[in-house]
Coordinates of C-alpha atoms in Angstrom, one line a residue:
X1 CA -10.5 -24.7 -28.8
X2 CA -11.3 -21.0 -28.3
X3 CA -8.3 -19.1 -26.5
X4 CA -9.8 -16.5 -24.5
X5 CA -7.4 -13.4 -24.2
X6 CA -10.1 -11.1 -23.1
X7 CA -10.8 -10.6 -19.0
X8 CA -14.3 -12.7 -18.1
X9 CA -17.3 -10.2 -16.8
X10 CA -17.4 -11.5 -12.9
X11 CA -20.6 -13.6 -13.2
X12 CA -19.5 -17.4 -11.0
X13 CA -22.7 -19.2 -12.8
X14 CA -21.2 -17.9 -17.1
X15 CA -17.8 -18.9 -15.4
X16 CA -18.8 -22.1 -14.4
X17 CA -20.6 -22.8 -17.6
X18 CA -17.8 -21.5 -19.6
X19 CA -15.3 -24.0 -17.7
X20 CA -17.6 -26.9 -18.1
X21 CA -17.8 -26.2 -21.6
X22 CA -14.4 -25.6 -22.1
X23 CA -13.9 -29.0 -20.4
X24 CA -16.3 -30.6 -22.3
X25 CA -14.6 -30.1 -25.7
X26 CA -11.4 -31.1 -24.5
X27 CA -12.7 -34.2 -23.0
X28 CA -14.3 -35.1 -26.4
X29 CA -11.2 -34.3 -28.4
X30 CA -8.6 -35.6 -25.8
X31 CA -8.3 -38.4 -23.3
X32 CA -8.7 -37.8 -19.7
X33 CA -4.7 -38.2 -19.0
X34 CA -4.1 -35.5 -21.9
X35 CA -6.5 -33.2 -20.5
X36 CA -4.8 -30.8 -18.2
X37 CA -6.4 -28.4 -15.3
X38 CA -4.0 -25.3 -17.1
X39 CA -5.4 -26.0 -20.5
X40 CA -9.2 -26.1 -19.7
X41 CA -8.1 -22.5 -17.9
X42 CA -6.2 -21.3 -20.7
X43 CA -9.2 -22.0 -23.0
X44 CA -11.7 -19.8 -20.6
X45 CA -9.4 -17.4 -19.5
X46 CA -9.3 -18.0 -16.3
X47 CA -6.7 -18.8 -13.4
X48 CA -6.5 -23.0 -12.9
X49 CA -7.3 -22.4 -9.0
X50 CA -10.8 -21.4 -10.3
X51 CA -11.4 -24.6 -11.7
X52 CA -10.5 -26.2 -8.3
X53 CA -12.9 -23.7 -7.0
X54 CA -15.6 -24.7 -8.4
X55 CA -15.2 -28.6 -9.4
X56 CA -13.2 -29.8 -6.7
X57 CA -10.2 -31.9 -8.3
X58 CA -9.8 -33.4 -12.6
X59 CA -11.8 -35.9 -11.9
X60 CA -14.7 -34.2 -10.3
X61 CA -14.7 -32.0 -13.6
X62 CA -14.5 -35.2 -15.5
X63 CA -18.0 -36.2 -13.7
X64 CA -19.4 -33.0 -14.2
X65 CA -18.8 -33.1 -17.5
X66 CA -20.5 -35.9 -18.0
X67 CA -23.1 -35.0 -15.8
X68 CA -23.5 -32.5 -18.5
X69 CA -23.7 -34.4 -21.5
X70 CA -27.2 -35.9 -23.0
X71 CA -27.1 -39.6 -22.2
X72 CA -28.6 -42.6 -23.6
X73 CA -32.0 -41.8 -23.0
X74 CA -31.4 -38.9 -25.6
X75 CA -30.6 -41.6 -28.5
X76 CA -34.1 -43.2 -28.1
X77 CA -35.6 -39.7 -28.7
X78 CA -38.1 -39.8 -31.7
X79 CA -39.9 -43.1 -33.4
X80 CA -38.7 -46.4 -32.1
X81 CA -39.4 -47.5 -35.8
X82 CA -36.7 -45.8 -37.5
X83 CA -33.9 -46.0 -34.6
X84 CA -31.6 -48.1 -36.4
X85 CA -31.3 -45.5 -39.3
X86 CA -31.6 -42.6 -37.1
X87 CA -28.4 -44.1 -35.4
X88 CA -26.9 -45.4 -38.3
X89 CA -26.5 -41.6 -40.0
X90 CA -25.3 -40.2 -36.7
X91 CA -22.1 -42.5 -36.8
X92 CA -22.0 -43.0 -40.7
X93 CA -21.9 -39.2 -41.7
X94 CA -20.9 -37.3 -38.6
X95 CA -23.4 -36.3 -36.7
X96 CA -21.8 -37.1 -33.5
X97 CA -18.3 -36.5 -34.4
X98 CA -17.8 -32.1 -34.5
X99 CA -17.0 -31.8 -30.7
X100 CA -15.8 -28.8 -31.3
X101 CA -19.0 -27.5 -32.5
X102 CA -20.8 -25.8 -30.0
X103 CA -24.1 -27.6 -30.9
X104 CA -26.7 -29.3 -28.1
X105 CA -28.2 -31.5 -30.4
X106 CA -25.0 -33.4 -31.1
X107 CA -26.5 -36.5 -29.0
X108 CA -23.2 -39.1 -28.8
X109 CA -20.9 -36.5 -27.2
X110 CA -20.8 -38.3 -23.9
X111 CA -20.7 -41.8 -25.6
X112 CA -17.2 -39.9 -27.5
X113 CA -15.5 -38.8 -24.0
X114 CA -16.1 -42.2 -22.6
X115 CA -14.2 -44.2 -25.2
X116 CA -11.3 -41.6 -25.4
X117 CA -10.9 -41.9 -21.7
X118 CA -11.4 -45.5 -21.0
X119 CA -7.9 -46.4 -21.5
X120 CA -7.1 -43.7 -18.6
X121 CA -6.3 -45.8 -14.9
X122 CA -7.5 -43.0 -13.4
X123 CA -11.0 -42.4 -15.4
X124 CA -11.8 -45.9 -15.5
X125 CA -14.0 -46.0 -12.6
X126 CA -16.0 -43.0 -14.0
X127 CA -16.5 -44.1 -17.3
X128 CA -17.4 -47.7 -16.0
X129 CA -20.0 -46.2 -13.6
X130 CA -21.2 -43.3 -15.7
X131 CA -21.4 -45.4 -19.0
X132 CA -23.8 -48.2 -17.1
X133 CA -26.2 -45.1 -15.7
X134 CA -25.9 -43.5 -18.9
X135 CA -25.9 -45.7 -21.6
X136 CA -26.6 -49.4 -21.0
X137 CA -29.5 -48.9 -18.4
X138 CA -31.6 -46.2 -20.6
X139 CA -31.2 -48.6 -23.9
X140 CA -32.4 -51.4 -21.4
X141 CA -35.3 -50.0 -19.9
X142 CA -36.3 -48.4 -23.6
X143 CA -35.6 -51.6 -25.7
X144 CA -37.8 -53.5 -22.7
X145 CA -38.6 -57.3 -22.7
X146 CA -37.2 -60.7 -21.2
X147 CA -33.7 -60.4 -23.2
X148 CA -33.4 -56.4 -23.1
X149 CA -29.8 -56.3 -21.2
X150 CA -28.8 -58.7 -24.1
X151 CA -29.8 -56.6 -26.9
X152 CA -29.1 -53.7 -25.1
X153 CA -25.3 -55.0 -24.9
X154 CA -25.4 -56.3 -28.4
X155 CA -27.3 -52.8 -29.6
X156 CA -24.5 -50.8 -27.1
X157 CA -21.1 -53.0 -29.1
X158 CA -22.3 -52.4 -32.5
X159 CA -22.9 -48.1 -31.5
X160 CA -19.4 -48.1 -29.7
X161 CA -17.8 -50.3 -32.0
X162 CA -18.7 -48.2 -35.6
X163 CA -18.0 -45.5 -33.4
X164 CA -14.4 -46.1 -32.8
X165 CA -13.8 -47.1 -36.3
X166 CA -15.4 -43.9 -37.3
X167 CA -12.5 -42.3 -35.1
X168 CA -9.9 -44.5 -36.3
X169 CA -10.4 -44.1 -40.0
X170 CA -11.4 -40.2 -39.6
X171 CA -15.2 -40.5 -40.3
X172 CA -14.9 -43.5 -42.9
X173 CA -12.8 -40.8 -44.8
X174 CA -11.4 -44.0 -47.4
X175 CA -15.0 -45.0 -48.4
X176 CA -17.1 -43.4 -51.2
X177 CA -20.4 -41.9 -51.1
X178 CA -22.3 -45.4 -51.9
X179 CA -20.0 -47.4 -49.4
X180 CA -20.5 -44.8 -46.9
X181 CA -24.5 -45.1 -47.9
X182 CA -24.1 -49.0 -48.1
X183 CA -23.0 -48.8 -44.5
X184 CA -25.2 -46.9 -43.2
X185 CA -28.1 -49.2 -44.7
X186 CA -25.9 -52.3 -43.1
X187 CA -26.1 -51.0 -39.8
X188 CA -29.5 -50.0 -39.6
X189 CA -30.7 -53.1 -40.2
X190 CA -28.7 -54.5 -37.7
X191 CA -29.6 -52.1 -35.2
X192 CA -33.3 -52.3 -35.9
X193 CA -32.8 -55.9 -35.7
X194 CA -30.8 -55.9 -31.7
X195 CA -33.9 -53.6 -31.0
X196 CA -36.9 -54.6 -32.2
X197 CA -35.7 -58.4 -31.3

């Protein structure tokens, strides 16, 4: 996080942006209950009421933060052919971990605030509605065909599922350089597999 001790220029739209960013990394490296109005202020350098201001209560920040964030439309970007491997190094070597990295191209940050937050009460509607417009139906729609929502579900497990482990075991920390490459080969397939049917 980036402490801001130095008085903002008066500019609402680099305020807003600079709250919304703010937000955005705390949301990715906190859950929604740990995420506090004060903090999100703290980190912009700005008064909490501001953040009422302009996003209305926590949870209307939480939305537009994910309003914000690429969503699953953004993982299908480049050749369907190598998706699975494309995907694969993402979660395998840390592409979508850095949150704290103010990087645009880092494509699961949305996918990484919904799982911290979906053990929150009060996120849980959010995340439910924002992770089906998001995430399941872009993946359906690309994957297309008959059985799409089944793949796309089966495709969706296997992403969220390495991705949590990849939290849980701080980025595969306890496997070498050939199990890490082993994996990523593993889950390729597998995800090639869900999507090409």
């Amino acid at each position: 996080m980036v402490l801001c001790d130095v008085p903002r220029p008066r500019n609402a739209n680099a305020t807003r942006q600079a709250i919304l960013e703010a937000a955005r990394e705390r949301f990715c490296a906190e859950s929604y209950d740990d995420v506090g109005m004060r903090d999100v202020a703290r980190d912009v350098g700005v008064d909490a009421a501001l953040i009422s201001r302009y996003f209305g209560s926590k949870e209307d920040l939480f939305v537009a933060v994910m309003d914000s964030c690429k969503n699953g439309r953004d993982l299908m970007e480049g050749d369907r052919a190598d998706f699975g491997e494309r995907l694969a190094r993402e979660i395998v070597y840390g592409d979508m971990a850095p949150c704290d990295q103010h990087d645009g191209a880092v494509k699961m940050r949305g996918l990484l605030i919904l799982l911290r937050s979906i053990g929150s009460t009060k996120a849980i509607d959010v995340v439910q509605r924002t992770s089906n417009a998001r995430f399941f139906e872009p993946l359906t729609q690309w994957i297309g065909g008959p059985d799409a929502p089944v793949r796309a579900r089966l495709a969706a497990g296997l992403i969220m599922g390495m991705a949590i482990g990849r939290e849980l075991s701080d980025g595969f920390a306890s496997l070498d350089v050939e199990q890490k490459a082993s994996l990523t080969r593993r889950m390729a397939t597998a995800l090639q597999g869900l999507i090409d049917g």
